[in-house]
CSV table of C-alpha atoms in Angstrom, one decimal:
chain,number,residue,atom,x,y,z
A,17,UNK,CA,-8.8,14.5,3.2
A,18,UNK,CA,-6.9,15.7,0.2
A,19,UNK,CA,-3.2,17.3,0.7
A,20,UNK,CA,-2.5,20.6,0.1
A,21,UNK,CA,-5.5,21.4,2.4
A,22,UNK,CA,-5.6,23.1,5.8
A,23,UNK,CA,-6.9,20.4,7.8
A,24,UNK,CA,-4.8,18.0,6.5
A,25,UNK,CA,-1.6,20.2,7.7
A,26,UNK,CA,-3.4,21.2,11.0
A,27,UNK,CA,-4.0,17.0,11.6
A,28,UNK,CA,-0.6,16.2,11.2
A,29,UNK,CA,0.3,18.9,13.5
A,30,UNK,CA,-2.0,17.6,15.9
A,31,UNK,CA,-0.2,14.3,15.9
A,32,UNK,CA,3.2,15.5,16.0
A,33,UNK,CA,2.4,17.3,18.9
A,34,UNK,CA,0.6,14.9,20.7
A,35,UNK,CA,3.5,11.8,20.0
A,36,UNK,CA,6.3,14.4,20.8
A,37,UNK,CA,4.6,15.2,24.1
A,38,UNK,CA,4.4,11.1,24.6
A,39,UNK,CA,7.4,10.6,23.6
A,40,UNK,CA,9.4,12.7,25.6
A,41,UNK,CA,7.3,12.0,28.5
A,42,UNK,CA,8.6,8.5,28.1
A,43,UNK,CA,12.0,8.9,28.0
A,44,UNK,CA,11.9,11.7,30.7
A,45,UNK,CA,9.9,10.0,33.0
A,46,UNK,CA,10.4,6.1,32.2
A,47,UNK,CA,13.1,5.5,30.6
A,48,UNK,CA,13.7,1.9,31.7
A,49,UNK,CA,10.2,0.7,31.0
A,50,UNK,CA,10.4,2.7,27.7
A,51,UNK,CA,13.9,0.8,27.1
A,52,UNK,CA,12.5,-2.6,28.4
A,53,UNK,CA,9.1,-2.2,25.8
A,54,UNK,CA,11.3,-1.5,23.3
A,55,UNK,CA,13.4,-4.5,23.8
A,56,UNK,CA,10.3,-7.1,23.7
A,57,UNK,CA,8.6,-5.4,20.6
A,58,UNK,CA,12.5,-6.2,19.3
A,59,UNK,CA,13.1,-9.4,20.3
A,60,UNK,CA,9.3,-10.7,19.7
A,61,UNK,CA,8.0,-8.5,17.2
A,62,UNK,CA,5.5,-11.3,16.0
A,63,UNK,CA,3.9,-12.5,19.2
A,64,UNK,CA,4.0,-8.7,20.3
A,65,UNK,CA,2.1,-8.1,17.1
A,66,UNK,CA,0.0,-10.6,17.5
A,67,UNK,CA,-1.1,-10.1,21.2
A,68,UNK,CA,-1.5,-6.4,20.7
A,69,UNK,CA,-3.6,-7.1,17.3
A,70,UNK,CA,-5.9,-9.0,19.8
A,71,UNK,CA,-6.0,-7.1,22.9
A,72,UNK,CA,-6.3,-3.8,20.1
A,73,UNK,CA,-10.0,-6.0,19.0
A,74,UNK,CA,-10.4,-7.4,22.5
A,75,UNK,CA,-10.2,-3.5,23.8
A,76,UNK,CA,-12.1,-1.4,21.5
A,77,UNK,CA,-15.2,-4.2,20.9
A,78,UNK,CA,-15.3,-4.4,25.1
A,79,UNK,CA,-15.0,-0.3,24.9
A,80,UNK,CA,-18.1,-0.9,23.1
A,81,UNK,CA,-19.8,-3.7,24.7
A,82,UNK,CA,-20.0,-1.8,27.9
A,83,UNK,CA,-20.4,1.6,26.7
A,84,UNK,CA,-24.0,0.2,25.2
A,85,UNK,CA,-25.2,-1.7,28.3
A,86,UNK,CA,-23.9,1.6,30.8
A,87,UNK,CA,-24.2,4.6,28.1
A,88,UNK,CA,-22.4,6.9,31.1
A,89,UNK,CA,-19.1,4.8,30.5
A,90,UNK,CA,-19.0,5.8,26.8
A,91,UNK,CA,-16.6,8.5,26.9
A,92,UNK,CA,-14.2,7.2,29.6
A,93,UNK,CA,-13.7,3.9,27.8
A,94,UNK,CA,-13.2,5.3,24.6
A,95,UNK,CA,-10.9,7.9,25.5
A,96,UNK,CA,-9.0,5.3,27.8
A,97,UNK,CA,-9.0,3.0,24.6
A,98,UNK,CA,-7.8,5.9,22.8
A,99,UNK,CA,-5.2,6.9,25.7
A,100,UNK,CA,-3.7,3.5,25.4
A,101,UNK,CA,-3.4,3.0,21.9
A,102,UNK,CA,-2.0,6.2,21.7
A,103,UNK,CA,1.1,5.3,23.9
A,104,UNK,CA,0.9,2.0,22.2
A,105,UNK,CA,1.7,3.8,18.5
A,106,UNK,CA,4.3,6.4,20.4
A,107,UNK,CA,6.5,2.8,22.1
A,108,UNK,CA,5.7,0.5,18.4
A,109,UNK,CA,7.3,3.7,17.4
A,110,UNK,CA,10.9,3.4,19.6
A,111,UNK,CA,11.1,0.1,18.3
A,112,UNK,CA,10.9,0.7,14.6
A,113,UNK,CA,13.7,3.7,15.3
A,114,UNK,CA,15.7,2.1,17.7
A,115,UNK,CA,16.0,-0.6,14.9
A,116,UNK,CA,16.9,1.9,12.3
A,117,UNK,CA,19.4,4.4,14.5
A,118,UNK,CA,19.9,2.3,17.8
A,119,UNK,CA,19.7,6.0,19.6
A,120,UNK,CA,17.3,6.8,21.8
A,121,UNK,CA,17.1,10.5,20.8
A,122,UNK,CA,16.9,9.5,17.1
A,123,UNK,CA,14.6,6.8,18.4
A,124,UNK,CA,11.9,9.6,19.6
A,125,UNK,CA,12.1,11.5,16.2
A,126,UNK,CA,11.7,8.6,14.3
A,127,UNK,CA,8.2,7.5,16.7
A,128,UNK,CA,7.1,11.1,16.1
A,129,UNK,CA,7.9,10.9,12.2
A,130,UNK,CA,5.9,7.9,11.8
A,131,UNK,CA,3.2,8.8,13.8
A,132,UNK,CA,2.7,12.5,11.9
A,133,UNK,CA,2.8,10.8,8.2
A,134,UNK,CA,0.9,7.8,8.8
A,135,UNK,CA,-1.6,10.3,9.8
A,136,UNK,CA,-1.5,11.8,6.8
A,137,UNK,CA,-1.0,8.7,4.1
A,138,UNK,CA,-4.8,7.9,3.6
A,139,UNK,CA,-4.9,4.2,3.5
A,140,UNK,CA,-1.7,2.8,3.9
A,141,UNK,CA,-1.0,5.1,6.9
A,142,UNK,CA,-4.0,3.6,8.5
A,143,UNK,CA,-2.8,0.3,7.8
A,144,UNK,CA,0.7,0.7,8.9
A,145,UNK,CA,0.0,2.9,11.8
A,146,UNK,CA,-2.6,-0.3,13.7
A,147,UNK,CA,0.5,-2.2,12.8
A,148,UNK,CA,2.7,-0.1,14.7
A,149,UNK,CA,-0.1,0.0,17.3
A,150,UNK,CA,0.1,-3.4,17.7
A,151,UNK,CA,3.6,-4.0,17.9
A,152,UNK,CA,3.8,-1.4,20.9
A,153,UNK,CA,0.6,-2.8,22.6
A,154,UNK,CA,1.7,-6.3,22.6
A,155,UNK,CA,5.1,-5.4,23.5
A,156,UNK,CA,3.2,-3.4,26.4
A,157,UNK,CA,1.3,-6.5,27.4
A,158,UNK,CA,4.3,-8.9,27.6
A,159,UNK,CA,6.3,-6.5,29.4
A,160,UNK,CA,3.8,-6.5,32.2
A,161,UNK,CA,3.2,-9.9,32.0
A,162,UNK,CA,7.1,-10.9,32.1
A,163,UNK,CA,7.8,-7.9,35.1
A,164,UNK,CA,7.2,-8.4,38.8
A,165,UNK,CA,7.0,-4.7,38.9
A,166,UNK,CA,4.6,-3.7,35.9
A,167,UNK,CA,5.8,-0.4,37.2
């Protein structure tokens, strides 16, 4: 992928449209669990980084565990892996612009920006971007764990 190319313009797109359709899905249809994900992946950005970074390996090598013993389950656990993760980058998102602008509105621009460049930065992108994964995964994972409605 080199910039200046089509399909590097066209995958950015992609993205953007994709985490803007997340993220205003969130804070249309859940704000308060957007809020309260957002909270944890502020207050306990390490262990939400760390229990995403292993549910994030626990997930995809189980994805692939089963999808070799049942070869039907391939695509549905791959595309739920891929589901997940994706709200996961979109809510690790919130959280790094809800630090920056403490605005929820600015908040959702800032989770679409990062999610459309890190698609684009080759390797630090990547990088970044399973970080931010991480942070909204684990912060995901506590909030159900913490909730008597994981709702």
């Amino acid at each position: 992928m080199e910039w200046g190319t089509g399909s590097t313009f066209v995958e950015v797109g992609q993205t953007a449209v994709v985490a803007t359709i997340i993220a205003g899905g969130l804070l249309r249809f859940a704000p308060e669990y957007t809020d309260r994900v957002t909270s944890t992946a502020l207050d306990e950005p390490v262990v939400a980084s760390v229990f995403g970074f292993m549910l994030a390996v626990t997930g995809l090598l189980a994805s692939i565990g089963l999808a070799g013993i049942v070869g039907a389950l391939a695509v549905p656990l791959i595309v739920g892996y891929a589901l997940i993760m994706g709200f996961a980058a979109v809510l690790g998102g919130f959280a790094v612009g809800y630090r920056l602008t403490r605005r929820w509105d600015v908040a959702g621009a800032v989770a679409v920006f990062l999610s459309a460049v890190l698609s684009a930065v080759p390797y630090l992108g990547a990088f970044v971007g399973i970080g931010v994964s991480c942070l909204g995964a684990g912060a995901m994972f506590l909030t159900y764990q913490e909730s008597d409605d994981p709702r």
